[in-house]
Amino acid sequence: MAYETILLEDHDSVLLIRLNRPESLNAINKKMLSELCSVLSSADKDTKVRVVVLTGTDKFFAAGADIKEMEKKDSVEMFLEDFFTEEHDIISSFRKPLIAAVSGYALGGGCELAMMCDIILSSDTAKFGQPEINLGVMAGIGGTQRLPRAVGKSKAMDMHLSGRYMDAHEAERVGLVSRVMPEKELELGALDLARKISEKSLLTILAIKEAIKLSEQTNMSTGILFERRKFHSLFGKEDQKEGMAAFIEKRSPKFMDK
Ligand code: HXC
């Protein structure tokens, strides 16, 4: 199926989604989010896809929600339409690993979209920011909740209130991104990481993601109990027997997702 605002690349077990509205620096409009949601919903069910990489171009991941699309809207319309709520929920409940490969601008909704992913890999030219305050608005798709959890209250307040950008090295230092790579190596680096993850047992991948996502929402004892029950349940799977036998026999495991 052809999409208007995104491009898809099939890398065997890894699906790469490229945001593709270069004329507006990948500004995120309704169409783009709806196409992204449609692809993610299919990828969740598609047994061939194990990991998804979301990226833009060298110069921009996404420069925010589409200001031209939002400009004329009033608060009643935004509320009744429940702007971006459904899309937020679909993206953030995607069950497989979602890796953001960010180069250039990741601003406003672009930064929020990257933070909805499970891992952010950054090129050395990436710039993260929540500059909505300069438009007389604020973040609306998770930025005031995910940024403080990622970088702490003080830096999150600083970024949201001043609108300043954070460069890749600061982002890595404070834990917003997991690794920084040279711009030209980012995409291959992201695909390489995705491939490495895709070789693990899907049952384990899904259990780990579920447990870590829960840590964003629950207290320590509930989270640890959930983790322990997941851990126990993995001992009922063939992949646990295979993984541990392979270690003892000094060979690579062959996971069957069973
Ligand atoms: C619509 C955008 C856009 C955006 C850039 N463009 N960002 N269009 N929405 N978010 C368009 C410009 O209008 C311009 O179109 C073209 O892309 C190139 O942009 P320039 O500004 O000419 O490029 P440059 O000088 O290189 O500056 C890059 C930039 C700047 C610093 C990233 O574009 C910028 O500040 N963009 C807005 C960033 C922002 O405020 N994001 C938050 C949006 S609100 P023309 O037609 O003139 O060529 C948001 C809310 C999220 O994200 C909550 C959701 C519910």
Short mmCIF file of C-alpha atoms and ligand atoms in Angstrom, two decimals:
data_model
loop_
_atom_site.label_atom_id
_atom_site.label_comp_id
_atom_site.label_asym_id
_atom_site.label_seq_id
_atom_site.Cartn_x
_atom_site.Cartn_y
_atom_site.Cartn_z
CA MET A 1 0.00 0.00 0.00
CA ALA A 2 1.30 3.46 -0.91
CA TYR A 3 1.30 6.17 1.73
CA GLU A 4 1.42 9.93 1.24
CA THR A 5 3.47 10.98 4.24
CA ILE A 6 5.68 8.03 5.13
CA LEU A 7 7.93 5.61 3.26
CA LEU A 8 8.38 1.99 4.22
CA GLU A 9 11.49 -0.15 3.84
CA ASP A 10 11.40 -3.85 4.44
CA HIS A 11 14.64 -5.15 6.00
CA ASP A 12 13.49 -8.75 6.61
CA SER A 13 12.43 -8.90 10.25
CA VAL A 14 12.91 -5.14 10.63
CA LEU A 15 10.51 -2.57 9.21
CA LEU A 16 11.90 0.91 8.67
CA ILE A 17 9.36 3.76 8.58
CA ARG A 18 10.63 7.06 7.21
CA LEU A 19 8.64 10.23 7.89
CA ASN A 20 8.33 11.91 4.52
CA ARG A 21 7.02 15.47 4.35
CA PRO A 22 10.31 17.18 3.46
CA GLU A 23 8.59 20.39 2.32
CA SER A 24 7.65 21.08 5.95
CA LEU A 25 10.60 19.40 7.72
CA ASN A 26 8.36 16.39 8.42
CA ALA A 27 5.78 18.43 10.30
CA ILE A 28 3.37 15.91 11.77
CA ASN A 29 -0.15 16.29 10.44
CA LYS A 30 -3.24 14.15 10.97
CA LYS A 31 -2.55 12.22 7.78
CA MET A 32 0.98 11.33 8.84
CA LEU A 33 -0.10 10.13 12.27
CA SER A 34 -2.98 8.15 10.84
CA GLU A 35 -0.68 6.49 8.28
CA LEU A 36 1.88 5.77 10.99
CA CYS A 37 -0.82 4.22 13.19
CA SER A 38 -2.11 2.10 10.36
CA VAL A 39 1.38 0.73 9.63
CA LEU A 40 2.11 0.09 13.32
CA SER A 41 -1.22 -1.69 13.82
CA SER A 42 -0.42 -4.02 10.90
CA ALA A 43 3.19 -4.48 12.05
CA ASP A 44 1.99 -5.52 15.51
CA LYS A 45 0.04 -8.39 13.93
CA ASP A 46 2.57 -9.25 11.23
CA THR A 47 4.65 -12.17 12.52
CA LYS A 48 7.44 -11.32 10.05
CA VAL A 49 8.04 -7.90 11.65
CA ARG A 50 9.91 -8.10 14.95
CA VAL A 51 11.31 -4.59 15.37
CA VAL A 52 10.41 -1.22 13.84
CA VAL A 53 12.78 1.68 13.20
CA LEU A 54 11.25 5.15 12.85
CA THR A 55 13.37 7.82 11.20
CA GLY A 56 13.37 11.00 9.13
CA THR A 57 16.18 12.54 7.11
CA ASP A 58 19.70 13.65 8.09
CA LYS A 59 18.45 17.19 8.69
CA PHE A 60 15.11 16.64 10.40
CA PHE A 61 13.36 13.86 12.24
CA ALA A 62 10.24 16.06 12.61
CA ALA A 63 9.92 19.79 13.32
CA GLY A 64 6.77 19.31 15.38
CA ALA A 65 3.07 19.04 14.83
CA ASP A 66 1.94 20.83 11.66
CA ILE A 67 1.42 24.42 12.76
CA LYS A 68 -0.37 25.29 9.52
CA GLU A 69 -2.92 22.53 10.12
CA MET A 70 -3.53 23.60 13.74
CA GLU A 71 -3.45 27.38 13.37
CA LYS A 72 -7.15 27.98 12.73
CA LYS A 73 -8.53 25.44 15.16
CA ASP A 74 -10.36 26.56 18.29
CA SER A 75 -10.39 24.84 21.66
CA VAL A 76 -13.85 23.33 21.18
CA GLU A 77 -12.78 21.71 17.92
CA MET A 78 -9.55 20.42 19.48
CA PHE A 79 -11.49 18.99 22.42
CA LEU A 80 -14.34 17.43 20.44
CA GLU A 81 -11.94 15.99 17.89
CA ASP A 82 -9.79 14.83 20.85
CA PHE A 83 -6.78 15.93 18.83
CA PHE A 84 -4.06 13.26 18.62
CA THR A 85 -5.46 11.19 21.53
CA GLU A 86 -6.29 8.07 19.55
CA GLU A 87 -3.01 8.28 17.64
CA HIS A 88 -1.02 8.72 20.85
CA ASP A 89 -2.68 5.66 22.33
CA ILE A 90 -2.06 3.48 19.27
CA ILE A 91 1.62 4.42 19.02
CA SER A 92 2.30 4.12 22.72
CA SER A 93 0.63 0.72 22.95
CA PHE A 94 2.64 -0.80 20.09
CA ARG A 95 3.93 -4.08 21.54
CA LYS A 96 7.14 -4.66 19.59
CA PRO A 97 10.35 -2.63 20.00
CA LEU A 98 10.17 0.76 18.32
CA ILE A 99 13.52 2.47 17.77
CA ALA A 100 13.67 6.17 16.88
CA ALA A 101 16.71 7.10 14.78
CA VAL A 102 16.86 10.87 15.17
CA SER A 103 19.00 13.23 13.13
CA GLY A 104 18.53 17.00 12.88
CA TYR A 105 15.44 18.58 14.40
CA ALA A 106 13.18 16.66 16.78
CA LEU A 107 11.01 19.49 18.03
CA GLY A 108 7.64 19.70 19.73
CA GLY A 109 5.54 16.78 18.56
CA GLY A 110 8.71 15.44 16.86
CA CYS A 111 10.49 15.19 20.21
CA GLU A 112 7.32 13.73 21.73
CA LEU A 113 7.07 11.13 18.96
CA ALA A 114 10.71 10.12 19.53
CA MET A 115 9.99 9.80 23.26
CA MET A 116 7.05 7.50 22.52
CA CYS A 117 9.58 5.09 21.02
CA ASP A 118 11.41 2.57 23.21
CA ILE A 119 14.97 3.51 22.32
CA ILE A 120 16.21 6.79 20.84
CA LEU A 121 19.41 6.62 18.80
CA SER A 122 20.70 10.04 17.88
CA SER A 123 23.06 11.39 15.25
CA ASP A 124 25.58 13.95 16.42
CA THR A 125 23.55 16.66 14.66
CA ALA A 126 20.26 15.97 16.46
CA LYS A 127 18.50 18.79 18.29
CA PHE A 128 15.71 18.01 20.73
CA GLY A 129 13.30 20.67 21.92
CA GLN A 130 9.82 21.52 23.14
CA PRO A 131 9.48 25.03 21.70
CA GLU A 132 5.66 25.12 21.76
CA ILE A 133 5.80 27.96 24.30
CA ASN A 134 7.01 30.23 21.49
CA LEU A 135 3.72 29.56 19.69
CA GLY A 136 1.62 30.37 22.74
CA VAL A 137 0.84 26.72 23.40
CA MET A 138 2.42 23.78 25.16
CA ALA A 139 3.25 20.15 24.46
CA GLY A 140 0.15 18.06 23.78
CA ILE A 141 1.25 14.54 23.00
CA GLY A 142 3.16 13.49 26.10
CA GLY A 143 6.07 15.96 26.31
CA THR A 144 5.36 17.31 29.79
CA GLN A 145 5.15 13.75 31.13
CA ARG A 146 7.85 11.86 29.26
CA LEU A 147 10.58 14.52 29.23
CA PRO A 148 10.81 14.91 33.04
CA ARG A 149 10.85 11.13 33.41
CA ALA A 150 13.70 10.98 30.89
CA VAL A 151 15.84 13.97 31.93
CA GLY A 152 14.54 15.07 35.34
CA LYS A 153 12.30 17.96 36.35
CA SER A 154 14.80 20.80 36.13
CA LYS A 155 15.93 20.16 32.56
CA ALA A 156 12.38 19.39 31.45
CA MET A 157 11.14 22.68 32.92
CA ASP A 158 14.08 24.49 31.32
CA MET A 159 13.31 23.06 27.88
CA HIS A 160 9.53 23.50 28.00
CA LEU A 161 9.64 26.99 29.55
CA SER A 162 12.53 28.49 27.57
CA GLY A 163 11.97 26.53 24.36
CA ARG A 164 15.71 25.90 24.09
CA TYR A 165 17.10 22.96 22.17
CA MET A 166 19.20 20.18 23.66
CA ASP A 167 22.00 18.86 21.46
CA ALA A 168 22.81 15.18 20.99
CA HIS A 169 25.64 15.06 23.51
CA GLU A 170 23.62 16.68 26.26
CA ALA A 171 20.73 14.35 25.36
CA GLU A 172 22.99 11.32 25.75
CA ARG A 173 24.53 12.63 28.97
CA VAL A 174 21.14 13.06 30.62
CA GLY A 175 19.66 9.80 29.31
CA LEU A 176 17.17 11.08 26.74
CA VAL A 177 18.96 9.04 24.05
CA SER A 178 20.80 5.77 24.40
CA ARG A 179 23.63 6.34 21.89
CA VAL A 180 25.02 9.08 19.65
CA MET A 181 26.50 8.20 16.26
CA PRO A 182 27.91 10.15 13.34
CA GLU A 183 25.10 11.36 11.06
CA LYS A 184 26.11 9.09 8.18
CA GLU A 185 26.15 5.99 10.39
CA LEU A 186 22.84 6.51 12.18
CA GLU A 187 20.55 4.56 9.91
CA LEU A 188 22.85 1.56 9.61
CA GLY A 189 23.44 1.71 13.36
CA ALA A 190 19.70 1.66 14.00
CA LEU A 191 19.15 -1.21 11.58
CA ASP A 192 22.02 -3.12 13.15
CA LEU A 193 20.58 -2.70 16.65
CA ALA A 194 17.11 -3.64 15.37
CA ARG A 195 18.50 -6.78 13.73
CA LYS A 196 20.31 -7.80 16.91
CA ILE A 197 17.10 -7.43 18.91
CA SER A 198 15.10 -9.28 16.25
CA GLU A 199 17.31 -12.36 16.71
CA LYS A 200 16.11 -12.82 20.30
CA SER A 201 12.98 -14.72 21.25
CA LEU A 202 9.91 -12.62 20.48
CA LEU A 203 8.31 -13.89 23.70
CA THR A 204 11.17 -12.45 25.73
CA ILE A 205 11.26 -9.21 23.72
CA LEU A 206 7.55 -8.60 24.36
CA ALA A 207 7.83 -9.47 28.06
CA ILE A 208 10.76 -7.08 28.60
CA LYS A 209 9.04 -4.22 26.79
CA GLU A 210 5.83 -4.77 28.76
CA ALA A 211 7.68 -4.78 32.08
CA ILE A 212 9.77 -1.68 31.34
CA LYS A 213 6.70 0.21 30.06
CA LEU A 214 4.90 -0.66 33.28
CA SER A 215 7.75 0.94 35.25
CA GLU A 216 6.64 4.31 33.83
CA GLN A 217 3.23 3.90 35.39
CA THR A 218 3.38 1.91 38.57
CA ASN A 219 5.11 1.77 41.93
CA MET A 220 8.27 -0.27 42.54
CA SER A 221 6.68 -3.22 44.36
CA THR A 222 3.91 -3.73 41.77
CA GLY A 223 6.48 -3.41 38.98
CA ILE A 224 8.83 -5.90 40.57
CA LEU A 225 6.00 -8.36 41.17
CA PHE A 226 4.94 -8.02 37.52
CA GLU A 227 8.54 -8.52 36.40
CA ARG A 228 8.95 -11.62 38.59
CA ARG A 229 5.73 -13.21 37.30
CA LYS A 230 6.81 -12.53 33.70
CA PHE A 231 10.22 -14.02 34.51
CA HIS A 232 8.58 -17.12 36.02
CA SER A 233 6.26 -17.51 33.03
CA LEU A 234 9.21 -17.54 30.60
CA PHE A 235 10.31 -20.83 32.18
CA GLY A 236 7.24 -22.41 30.60
CA LYS A 237 8.58 -21.60 27.13
CA GLU A 238 10.78 -23.68 24.82
CA ASP A 239 12.93 -20.61 24.16
CA GLN A 240 14.12 -20.59 27.77
CA LYS A 241 15.19 -24.25 27.49
CA GLU A 242 16.91 -23.51 24.16
CA GLY A 243 18.63 -20.32 25.39
CA MET A 244 20.03 -21.94 28.52
CA ALA A 245 20.99 -25.21 26.76
CA ALA A 246 22.79 -23.22 24.04
CA PHE A 247 24.80 -21.36 26.67
CA ILE A 248 25.85 -24.59 28.36
CA GLU A 249 26.65 -26.28 25.02
CA LYS A 250 28.66 -23.19 23.93
CA ARG A 251 26.61 -22.55 20.76
CA SER A 252 24.26 -19.83 19.50
CA PRO A 253 20.61 -20.28 20.47
CA LYS A 254 17.93 -20.96 17.84
CA PHE A 255 14.81 -19.31 19.19
CA MET A 256 11.46 -20.50 17.81
CA ASP A 257 9.16 -18.05 19.63
CA LYS A 258 7.65 -20.97 21.50
C1 HXC B 1 4.38 23.40 9.75
C2 HXC B 1 6.60 23.78 9.37
C3 HXC B 1 6.93 23.38 10.68
C4 HXC B 1 5.85 22.96 11.52
C5 HXC B 1 8.75 23.93 9.69
N1 HXC B 1 7.76 24.11 8.79
N2 HXC B 1 8.26 23.48 10.85
N3 HXC B 1 5.36 23.79 8.91
N4 HXC B 1 4.59 23.00 11.01
N5 HXC B 1 6.04 22.51 12.76
C6 HXC B 1 7.87 24.58 7.41
C7 HXC B 1 8.16 26.08 7.35
O1 HXC B 1 6.97 26.82 7.48
C8 HXC B 1 8.78 26.20 5.98
O2 HXC B 1 7.74 26.17 5.01
C9 HXC B 1 9.55 24.89 5.84
O3 HXC B 1 8.99 23.98 6.77
C10 HXC B 1 11.04 25.07 6.17
O4 HXC B 1 11.11 25.64 7.45
P1 HXC B 1 12.05 26.92 7.78
O5 HXC B 1 11.52 27.52 9.01
O6 HXC B 1 12.16 27.81 6.58
O7 HXC B 1 13.45 26.20 8.03
P2 HXC B 1 14.65 26.71 8.95
O8 HXC B 1 14.88 28.19 8.78
O9 HXC B 1 15.77 25.77 8.64
O10 HXC B 1 14.17 26.49 10.45
C11 HXC B 1 13.97 25.20 10.95
C12 HXC B 1 13.15 25.23 12.27
C13 HXC B 1 11.86 26.05 12.08
C14 HXC B 1 14.04 25.88 13.36
C15 HXC B 1 12.87 23.79 12.66
O11 HXC B 1 11.20 25.56 10.94
C16 HXC B 1 10.93 25.97 13.22
O12 HXC B 1 11.15 26.60 14.25
N6 HXC B 1 9.83 25.19 13.06
C17 HXC B 1 8.77 25.11 14.06
C18 HXC B 1 9.21 24.31 15.26
C19 HXC B 1 8.11 24.24 16.30
O13 HXC B 1 7.69 25.26 16.84
N7 HXC B 1 7.62 23.04 16.57
C20 HXC B 1 6.51 22.82 17.53
C21 HXC B 1 5.21 22.79 16.78
S1 HXC B 1 3.81 22.67 17.83
P3 HXC B 1 7.70 27.23 3.80
O14 HXC B 1 6.37 26.95 3.16
O15 HXC B 1 7.86 28.57 4.38
O16 HXC B 1 8.88 26.80 2.96
C22 HXC B 1 3.80 21.07 18.30
C23 HXC B 1 2.70 20.70 19.28
C24 HXC B 1 2.74 19.26 19.63
O17 HXC B 1 4.58 20.28 17.93
C25 HXC B 1 1.49 18.83 20.34
C26 HXC B 1 0.60 18.02 19.48
C27 HXC B 1 -0.78 17.78 19.97
#
